[in-house]
PDB file of C-alpha atoms in Angstrom:
ATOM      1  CA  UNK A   1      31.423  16.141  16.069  1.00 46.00           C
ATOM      2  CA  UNK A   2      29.340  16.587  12.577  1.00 46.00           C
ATOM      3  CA  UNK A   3      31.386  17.563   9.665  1.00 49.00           C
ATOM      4  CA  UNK A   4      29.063  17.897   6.763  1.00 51.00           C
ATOM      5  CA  UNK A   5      32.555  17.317   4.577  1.00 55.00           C
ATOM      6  CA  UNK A   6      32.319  14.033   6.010  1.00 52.00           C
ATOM      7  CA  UNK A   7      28.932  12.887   5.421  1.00 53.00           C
ATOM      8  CA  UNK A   8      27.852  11.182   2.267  1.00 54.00           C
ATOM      9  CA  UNK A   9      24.416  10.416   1.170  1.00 51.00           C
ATOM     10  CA  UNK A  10      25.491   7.019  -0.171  1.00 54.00           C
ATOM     11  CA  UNK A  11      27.836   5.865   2.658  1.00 54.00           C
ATOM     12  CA  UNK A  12      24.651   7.177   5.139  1.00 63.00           C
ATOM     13  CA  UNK A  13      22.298   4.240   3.448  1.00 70.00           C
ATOM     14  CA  UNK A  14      19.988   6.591   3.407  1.00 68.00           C
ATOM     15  CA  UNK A  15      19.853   6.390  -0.701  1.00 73.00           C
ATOM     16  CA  UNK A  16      19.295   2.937  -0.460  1.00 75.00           C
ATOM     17  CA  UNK A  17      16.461   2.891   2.349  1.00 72.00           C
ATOM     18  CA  UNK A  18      14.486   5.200   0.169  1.00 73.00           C
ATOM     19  CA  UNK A  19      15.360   3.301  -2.809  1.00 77.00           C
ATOM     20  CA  UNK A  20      13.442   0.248  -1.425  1.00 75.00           C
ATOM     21  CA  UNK A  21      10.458   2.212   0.314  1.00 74.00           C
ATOM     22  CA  UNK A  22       9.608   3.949  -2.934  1.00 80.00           C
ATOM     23  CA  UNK A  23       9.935   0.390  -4.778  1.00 83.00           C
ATOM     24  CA  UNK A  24       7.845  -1.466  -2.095  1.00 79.00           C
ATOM     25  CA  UNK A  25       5.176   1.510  -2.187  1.00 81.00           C
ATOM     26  CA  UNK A  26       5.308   1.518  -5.957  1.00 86.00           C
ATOM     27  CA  UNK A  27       4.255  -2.003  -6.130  1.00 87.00           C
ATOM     28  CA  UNK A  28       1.806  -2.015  -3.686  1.00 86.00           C
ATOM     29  CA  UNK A  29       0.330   1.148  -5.513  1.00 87.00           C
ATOM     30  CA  UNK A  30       0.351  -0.652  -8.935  1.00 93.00           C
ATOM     31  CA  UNK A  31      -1.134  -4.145  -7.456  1.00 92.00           C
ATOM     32  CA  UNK A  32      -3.960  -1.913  -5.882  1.00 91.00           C
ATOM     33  CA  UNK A  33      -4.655   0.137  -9.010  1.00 94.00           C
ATOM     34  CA  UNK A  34      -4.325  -3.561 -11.046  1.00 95.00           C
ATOM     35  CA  UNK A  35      -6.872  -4.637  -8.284  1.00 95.00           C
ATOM     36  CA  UNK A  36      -8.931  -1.731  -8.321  1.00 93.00           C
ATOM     37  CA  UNK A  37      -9.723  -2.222 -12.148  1.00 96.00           C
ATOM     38  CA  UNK A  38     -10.206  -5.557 -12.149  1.00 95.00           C
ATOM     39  CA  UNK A  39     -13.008  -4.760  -9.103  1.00 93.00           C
ATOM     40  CA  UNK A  40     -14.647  -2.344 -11.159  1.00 92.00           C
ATOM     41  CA  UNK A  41     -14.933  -5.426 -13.384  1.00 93.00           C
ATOM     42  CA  UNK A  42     -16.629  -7.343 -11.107  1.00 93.00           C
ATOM     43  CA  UNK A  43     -13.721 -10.255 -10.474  1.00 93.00           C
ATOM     44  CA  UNK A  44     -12.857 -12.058  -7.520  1.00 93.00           C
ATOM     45  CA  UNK A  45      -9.509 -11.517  -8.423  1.00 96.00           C
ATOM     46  CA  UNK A  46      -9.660  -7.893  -8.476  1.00 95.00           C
ATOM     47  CA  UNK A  47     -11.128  -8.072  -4.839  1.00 95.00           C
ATOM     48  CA  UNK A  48      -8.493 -10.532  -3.573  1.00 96.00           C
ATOM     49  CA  UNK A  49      -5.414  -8.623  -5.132  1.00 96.00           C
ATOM     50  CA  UNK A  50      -7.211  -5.649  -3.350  1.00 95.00           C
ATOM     51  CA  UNK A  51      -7.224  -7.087  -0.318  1.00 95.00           C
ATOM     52  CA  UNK A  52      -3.854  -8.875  -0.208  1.00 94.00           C
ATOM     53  CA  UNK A  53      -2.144  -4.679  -1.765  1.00 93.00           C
ATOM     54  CA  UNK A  54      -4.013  -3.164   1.211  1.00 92.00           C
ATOM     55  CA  UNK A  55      -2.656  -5.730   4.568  1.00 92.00           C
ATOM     56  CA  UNK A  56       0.476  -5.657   2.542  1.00 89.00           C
ATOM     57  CA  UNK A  57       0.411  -1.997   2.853  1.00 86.00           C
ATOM     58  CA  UNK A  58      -1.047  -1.691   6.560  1.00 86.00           C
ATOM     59  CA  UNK A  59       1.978  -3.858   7.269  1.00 86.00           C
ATOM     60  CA  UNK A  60       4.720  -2.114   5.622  1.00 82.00           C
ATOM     61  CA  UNK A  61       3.978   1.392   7.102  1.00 81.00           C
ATOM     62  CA  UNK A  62       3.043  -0.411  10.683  1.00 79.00           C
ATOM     63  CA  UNK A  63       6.309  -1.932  10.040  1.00 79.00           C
ATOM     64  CA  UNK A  64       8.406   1.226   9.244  1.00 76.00           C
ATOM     65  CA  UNK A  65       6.251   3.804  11.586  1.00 74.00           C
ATOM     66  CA  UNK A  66       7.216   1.330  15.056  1.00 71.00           C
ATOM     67  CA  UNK A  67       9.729   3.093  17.166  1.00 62.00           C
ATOM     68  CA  UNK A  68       9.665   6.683  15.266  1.00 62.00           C
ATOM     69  CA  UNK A  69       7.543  10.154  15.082  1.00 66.00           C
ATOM     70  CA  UNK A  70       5.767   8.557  11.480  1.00 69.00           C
ATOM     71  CA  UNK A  71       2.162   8.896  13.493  1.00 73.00           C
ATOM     72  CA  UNK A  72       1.520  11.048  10.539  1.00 75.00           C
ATOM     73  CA  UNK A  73       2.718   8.953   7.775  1.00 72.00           C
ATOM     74  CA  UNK A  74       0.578   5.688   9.895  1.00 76.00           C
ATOM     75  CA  UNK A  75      -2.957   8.219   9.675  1.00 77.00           C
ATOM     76  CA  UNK A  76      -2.056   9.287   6.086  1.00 79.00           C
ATOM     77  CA  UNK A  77      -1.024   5.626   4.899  1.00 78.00           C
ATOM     78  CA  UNK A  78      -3.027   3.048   7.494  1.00 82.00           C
ATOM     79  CA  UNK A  79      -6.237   4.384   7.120  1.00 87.00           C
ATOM     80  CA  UNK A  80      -7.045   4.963   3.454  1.00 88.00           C
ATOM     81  CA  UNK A  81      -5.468   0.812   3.469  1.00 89.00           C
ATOM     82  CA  UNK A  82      -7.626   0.182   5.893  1.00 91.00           C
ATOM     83  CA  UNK A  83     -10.742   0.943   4.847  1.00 93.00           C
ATOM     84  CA  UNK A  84      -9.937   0.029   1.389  1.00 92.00           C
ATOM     85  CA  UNK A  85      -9.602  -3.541   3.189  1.00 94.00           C
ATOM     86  CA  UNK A  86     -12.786  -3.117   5.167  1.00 95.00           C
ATOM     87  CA  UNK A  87     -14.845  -2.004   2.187  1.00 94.00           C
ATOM     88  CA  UNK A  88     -13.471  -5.297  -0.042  1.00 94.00           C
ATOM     89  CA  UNK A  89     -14.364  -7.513   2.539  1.00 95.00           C
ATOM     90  CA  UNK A  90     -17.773  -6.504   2.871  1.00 95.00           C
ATOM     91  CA  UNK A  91     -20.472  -9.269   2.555  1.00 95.00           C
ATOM     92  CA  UNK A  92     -21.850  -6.027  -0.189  1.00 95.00           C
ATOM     93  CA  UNK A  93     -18.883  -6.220  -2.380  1.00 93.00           C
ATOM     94  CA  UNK A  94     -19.330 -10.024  -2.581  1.00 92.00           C
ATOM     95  CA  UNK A  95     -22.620  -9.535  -3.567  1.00 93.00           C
ATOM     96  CA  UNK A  96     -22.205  -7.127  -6.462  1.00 92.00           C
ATOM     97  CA  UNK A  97     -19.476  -9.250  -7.601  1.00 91.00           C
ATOM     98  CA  UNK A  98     -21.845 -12.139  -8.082  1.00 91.00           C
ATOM     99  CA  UNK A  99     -24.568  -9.551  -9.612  1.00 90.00           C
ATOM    100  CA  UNK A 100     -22.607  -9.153 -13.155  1.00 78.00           C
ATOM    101  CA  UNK A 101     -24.991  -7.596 -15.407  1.00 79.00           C
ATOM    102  CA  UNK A 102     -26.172  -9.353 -18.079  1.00 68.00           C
ATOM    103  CA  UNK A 103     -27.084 -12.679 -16.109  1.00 60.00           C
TER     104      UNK A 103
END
């Protein structure tokens, strides 16, 4: 039987689950952002740390959405990673790295 006198939010684990997914997700947010910039200035690094932030990210919510309801959370999450992935890839995005202005 549930006795909410019983339960604690810090015996539960729960704190500390969340504690981790909001670090993971806030470093994968900050290498992407990092990534993003240094794509706008036409780097290879800036397209490889985008890349590496965005399978990082597909695999950490395919990771935490297998076995549970988190279908949601996988559209929401997945895709935009996804495509951020697809789009970096691109033979295009090569190309317009090696097209710096000014050559």
């Amino acid at each position: 039987m549930y006795v909410a006198e019983n339960a604690s939010l810090r015996s539960s684990g729960l704190v500390r689950e969340l504690r981790q997914a909001s670090y993971a997700t806030g470093a994968q947010s900050i290498a992407c952002f990092a990534g993003a910039i240094l794509l706008f200035f036409r780097t290879a690094f800036g397209r490889a740390v985008v890349i590496v932030s965005s399978v990082l990210g597909i695999v950490y919510i395919g990771v935490t959405a297998i076995g549970d309801d988190y279908l949601p959370a996988l559209a929401v999450y997945g895709v935009p990673s996804l495509l951020a992935t697809i789009l970096t890839v691109a033979k295009p995005t090569g190309r317009w790295i090696a097209a710096k202005p000014g050559r």
